[in-house]
mmCIF file of C-alpha atoms in Angstrom:
data_model
loop_
_atom_site.group_PDB
_atom_site.id
_atom_site.type_symbol
_atom_site.label_atom_id
_atom_site.label_comp_id
_atom_site.label_asym_id
_atom_site.label_seq_id
_atom_site.Cartn_x
_atom_site.Cartn_y
_atom_site.Cartn_z
ATOM 1 C CA MET A 1 -12.335 -33.372 -29.195
ATOM 2 C CA PRO A 2 -9.033 -35.201 -29.040
ATOM 3 C CA MET A 3 -7.144 -31.747 -29.780
ATOM 4 C CA ILE A 4 -8.755 -30.391 -26.530
ATOM 5 C CA ALA A 5 -7.513 -33.302 -24.701
ATOM 6 C CA THR A 6 -4.188 -32.963 -25.989
ATOM 7 C CA LEU A 7 -3.976 -29.367 -25.187
ATOM 8 C CA LEU A 8 -5.258 -30.203 -21.617
ATOM 9 C CA LEU A 9 -2.733 -32.853 -21.217
ATOM 10 C CA LEU A 10 -0.118 -30.445 -22.426
ATOM 11 C CA ALA A 11 -0.954 -27.790 -20.138
ATOM 12 C CA THR A 12 -0.903 -30.086 -16.875
ATOM 13 C CA ALA A 13 2.312 -31.512 -18.126
ATOM 14 C CA ALA A 14 4.051 -28.196 -18.600
ATOM 15 C CA PRO A 15 6.524 -27.621 -15.842
ATOM 16 C CA ALA A 16 5.716 -24.962 -13.254
ATOM 17 C CA PRO A 17 7.860 -21.783 -13.879
ATOM 18 C CA LEU A 18 10.779 -21.587 -11.618
ATOM 19 C CA PRO A 19 10.165 -19.423 -8.723
ATOM 20 C CA ALA A 20 11.916 -15.798 -8.741
ATOM 21 C CA PRO A 21 14.854 -15.651 -6.379
ATOM 22 C CA ASP A 22 14.079 -14.083 -3.107
ATOM 23 C CA LEU A 23 16.002 -10.966 -2.193
ATOM 24 C CA LEU A 24 17.165 -12.331 0.626
ATOM 25 C CA ASP A 25 18.690 -15.869 -0.597
ATOM 26 C CA PRO A 26 22.149 -14.531 -0.117
ATOM 27 C CA ALA A 27 21.544 -14.017 3.573
ATOM 28 C CA ARG A 28 20.023 -17.608 4.033
ATOM 29 C CA ALA A 29 23.300 -18.660 2.498
ATOM 30 C CA GLY A 30 25.283 -16.942 5.381
ATOM 31 C CA LYS A 31 26.097 -13.755 3.362
ATOM 32 C CA ILE A 32 26.325 -10.051 4.689
ATOM 33 C CA ARG A 33 24.712 -7.298 2.825
ATOM 34 C CA CYS A 34 27.189 -4.692 2.402
ATOM 35 C CA ILE A 35 25.787 -1.122 1.654
ATOM 36 C CA GLY A 36 28.130 1.404 0.011
ATOM 37 C CA PRO A 37 31.018 -1.022 -0.520
ATOM 38 C CA ASP A 38 34.826 0.042 -1.205
ATOM 39 C CA THR A 39 35.947 -2.917 -2.975
ATOM 40 C CA ARG A 40 39.523 -2.150 -2.658
ATOM 41 C CA ALA A 41 39.556 -1.260 1.258
ATOM 42 C CA ARG A 42 36.822 -3.954 1.937
ATOM 43 C CA THR A 43 34.565 -1.899 3.795
ATOM 44 C CA CYS A 44 31.058 -0.993 3.824
ATOM 45 C CA ALA A 45 29.300 2.139 4.852
ATOM 46 C CA THR A 46 26.803 -0.296 6.537
ATOM 47 C CA MET A 47 26.583 -4.291 7.101
ATOM 48 C CA VAL A 48 23.516 -5.985 7.724
ATOM 49 C CA ARG A 49 23.167 -9.481 9.013
ATOM 50 C CA TYR A 50 19.770 -11.138 8.348
ATOM 51 C CA THR A 51 18.067 -14.100 10.197
ATOM 52 C CA VAL A 52 15.382 -14.752 7.772
ATOM 53 C CA HIS A 53 12.161 -16.746 8.805
ATOM 54 C CA GLU A 54 10.174 -18.997 6.781
ATOM 55 C CA ASP A 55 7.231 -16.746 6.844
ATOM 56 C CA GLY A 56 9.053 -13.953 4.774
ATOM 57 C CA ARG A 57 9.780 -12.024 8.076
ATOM 58 C CA PHE A 58 13.553 -11.076 9.018
ATOM 59 C CA ASP A 59 15.382 -9.674 11.909
ATOM 60 C CA ALA A 60 18.535 -7.717 11.154
ATOM 61 C CA ALA A 61 21.572 -6.548 13.083
ATOM 62 C CA VAL A 62 22.963 -3.382 11.426
ATOM 63 C CA THR A 63 26.365 -1.976 11.947
ATOM 64 C CA GLY A 64 26.915 1.557 10.340
ATOM 65 C CA VAL A 65 29.030 4.481 10.068
ATOM 66 C CA VAL A 66 27.588 7.699 11.455
ATOM 67 C CA SER A 67 30.455 9.880 11.617
ATOM 68 C CA THR A 68 33.932 9.867 9.767
ATOM 69 C CA GLU A 69 35.735 12.587 12.135
ATOM 70 C CA PRO A 70 36.202 10.530 13.978
ATOM 71 C CA THR A 71 34.796 7.048 12.807
ATOM 72 C CA ILE A 72 31.978 6.345 14.925
ATOM 73 C CA LEU A 73 29.852 3.336 14.357
ATOM 74 C CA ILE A 74 26.193 2.469 15.570
ATOM 75 C CA GLU A 75 25.019 -1.177 16.140
ATOM 76 C CA TYR A 76 21.333 -1.826 16.526
ATOM 77 C CA GLN A 77 18.590 -4.571 15.705
ATOM 78 C CA THR A 78 15.518 -4.146 13.562
ATOM 79 C CA SER A 79 13.137 -6.415 11.731
ATOM 80 C CA GLY A 80 10.922 -6.419 8.821
ATOM 81 C CA GLN A 81 9.396 -8.509 6.141
ATOM 82 C CA ILE A 82 9.284 -8.953 2.422
ATOM 83 C CA GLU A 83 6.554 -7.578 0.689
ATOM 84 C CA ASP A 84 5.999 -8.034 -3.077
ATOM 85 C CA GLY A 85 9.778 -8.873 -3.853
ATOM 86 C CA ALA A 86 11.046 -5.860 -1.487
ATOM 87 C CA ALA A 87 12.462 -6.269 1.905
ATOM 88 C CA CYS A 88 10.312 -3.648 4.119
ATOM 89 C CA SER A 89 10.687 -2.342 7.432
ATOM 90 C CA THR A 90 9.419 0.592 9.573
ATOM 91 C CA VAL A 91 12.013 3.306 10.441
ATOM 92 C CA ARG A 92 11.849 3.048 14.461
ATOM 93 C CA PRO A 93 13.772 5.910 15.952
ATOM 94 C CA ILE A 94 13.830 3.685 19.134
ATOM 95 C CA ASP A 95 16.306 1.277 17.350
ATOM 96 C CA PHE A 96 18.773 4.129 16.604
ATOM 97 C CA ARG A 97 18.177 5.389 20.135
ATOM 98 C CA SER A 98 18.613 2.158 21.860
ATOM 99 C CA GLY A 99 21.883 1.381 19.287
ATOM 100 C CA LYS A 100 25.303 0.999 20.780
ATOM 101 C CA LEU A 101 27.741 3.567 19.558
ATOM 102 C CA THR A 102 31.322 2.784 19.305
ATOM 103 C CA LYS A 103 34.736 4.190 18.231
ATOM 104 C CA ASP A 104 37.591 1.932 17.714
ATOM 105 C CA GLY A 105 35.209 -1.019 19.486
ATOM 106 C CA ALA A 106 35.002 1.064 22.929
ATOM 107 C CA GLY A 107 31.785 2.991 23.837
ATOM 108 C CA LEU A 108 31.835 6.889 23.504
ATOM 109 C CA ALA A 109 32.436 9.541 26.208
ATOM 110 C CA PRO A 110 28.737 10.541 27.584
ATOM 111 C CA ALA A 111 29.143 14.264 26.132
ATOM 112 C CA ILE A 112 30.355 12.712 22.584
ATOM 113 C CA GLU A 113 27.801 10.148 22.521
ATOM 114 C CA THR A 114 24.857 12.843 23.293
ATOM 115 C CA SER A 115 26.159 14.713 20.714
ATOM 116 C CA VAL A 116 26.220 12.189 18.127
ATOM 117 C CA ARG A 117 22.701 10.688 19.059
ATOM 118 C CA GLN A 118 21.236 14.045 18.763
ATOM 119 C CA ARG A 119 22.645 14.690 15.225
ATOM 120 C CA LEU A 120 21.688 11.188 14.252
ATOM 121 C CA MET A 121 18.118 11.433 15.515
ATOM 122 C CA LEU A 122 17.842 14.853 13.865
ATOM 123 C CA ALA A 123 18.992 13.241 10.505
ATOM 124 C CA LEU A 124 16.659 10.384 10.796
ATOM 125 C CA GLN A 125 13.512 12.771 11.694
ATOM 126 C CA PRO A 126 12.110 12.767 8.048
ATOM 127 C CA LEU A 127 11.996 8.816 7.752
ATOM 128 C CA ALA A 128 10.603 8.287 11.499
ATOM 129 C CA GLY A 129 7.539 5.929 11.290
ATOM 130 C CA ARG A 130 7.551 5.677 7.725
ATOM 131 C CA LYS A 131 7.848 2.253 5.548
ATOM 132 C CA ARG A 132 11.229 1.900 3.979
ATOM 133 C CA CYS A 133 11.720 -0.880 1.453
ATOM 134 C CA TYR A 134 14.420 -1.801 -1.073
ATOM 135 C CA ARG A 135 14.404 -3.958 -4.152
ATOM 136 C CA ASP A 136 17.646 -4.854 -5.888
ATOM 137 C CA ARG A 137 18.363 -4.929 -9.536
ATOM 138 C CA ALA A 138 21.367 -5.922 -11.688
ATOM 139 C CA ASP A 139 23.574 -3.218 -12.682
ATOM 140 C CA GLY A 140 26.447 -4.177 -14.886
ATOM 141 C CA ASP A 141 28.565 -6.733 -12.564
ATOM 142 C CA GLY A 142 27.176 -4.926 -9.293
ATOM 143 C CA ILE A 143 23.504 -4.299 -7.626
ATOM 144 C CA ILE A 144 21.771 -1.163 -7.175
ATOM 145 C CA SER A 145 19.417 -1.210 -4.342
ATOM 146 C CA ASP A 146 15.987 0.918 -5.333
ATOM 147 C CA VAL A 147 14.745 2.355 -2.000
ATOM 148 C CA ILE A 148 10.958 2.904 -1.839
ATOM 149 C CA VAL A 149 9.540 5.132 1.288
ATOM 150 C CA ASP A 150 5.819 4.971 1.858
ATOM 151 C CA GLY A 151 5.204 3.350 -1.731
ATOM 152 C CA GLN A 152 7.181 6.218 -3.582
ATOM 153 C CA VAL A 153 10.517 5.238 -5.186
ATOM 154 C CA ARG A 154 13.155 7.420 -3.795
ATOM 155 C CA ALA A 155 15.999 7.425 -6.469
ATOM 156 C CA ASP A 156 17.850 10.047 -4.397
ATOM 157 C CA MET A 157 18.387 7.155 -1.909
ATOM 158 C CA ASN A 158 19.322 4.296 -3.956
ATOM 159 C CA GLN A 159 22.356 2.476 -2.757
ATOM 160 C CA ARG A 160 25.199 0.120 -4.184
ATOM 161 C CA VAL A 161 25.385 -3.014 -2.402
ATOM 162 C CA LEU A 162 26.897 -6.506 -2.490
ATOM 163 C CA TRP A 163 26.554 -9.594 -0.667
ATOM 164 C CA VAL A 164 29.819 -10.603 1.025
ATOM 165 C CA SER A 165 30.985 -13.655 3.131
ATOM 166 C CA PRO A 166 31.964 -13.166 6.836
ATOM 167 C CA GLU A 167 35.256 -14.806 5.973
ATOM 168 C CA GLU A 168 36.134 -12.338 3.308
ATOM 169 C CA GLY A 169 37.453 -9.697 6.007
ATOM 170 C CA TRP A 170 35.051 -7.068 5.111
ATOM 171 C CA ALA A 171 34.345 -4.396 7.945
ATOM 172 C CA PRO A 172 32.482 -1.093 8.743
ATOM 173 C CA GLY A 173 34.053 2.077 7.234
ATOM 174 C CA LEU A 174 34.295 4.581 4.759
#
């Protein structure tokens, strides 16, 4: 009997395991997610600024390169939630349709905007309405983001990412 009591006492006195770090802890610390980083040029193919809510939901302001000749950026808002350690959201065409397209900080001429938006929507079509998640893993001294679409790992869509501070001077670009 004393042995069982001792084991029970030890079991209750053992420290609880530390919680796993949350995928968006860097965002809570004010960092920006840089997807497709070029560390020499300090550019990111896409930059995501998260607002993380206590219940696991998040809002994201996304700025990404949609064309390189000339360089055209899209800025749009989306939202999602953390599920099983992954950041998940539904790919919504409306987010991209209502996104702001710019070149050198200015709006596009209507004909160019129409053309770019049509190409963007065509490229987006295979993912429209689908659940897209990402889960980060260490890769040497970097991070690889594993992409999961509708529960299936899509290694062909994996991305290299960094978390950067706003004051470090990173910008969207390729």
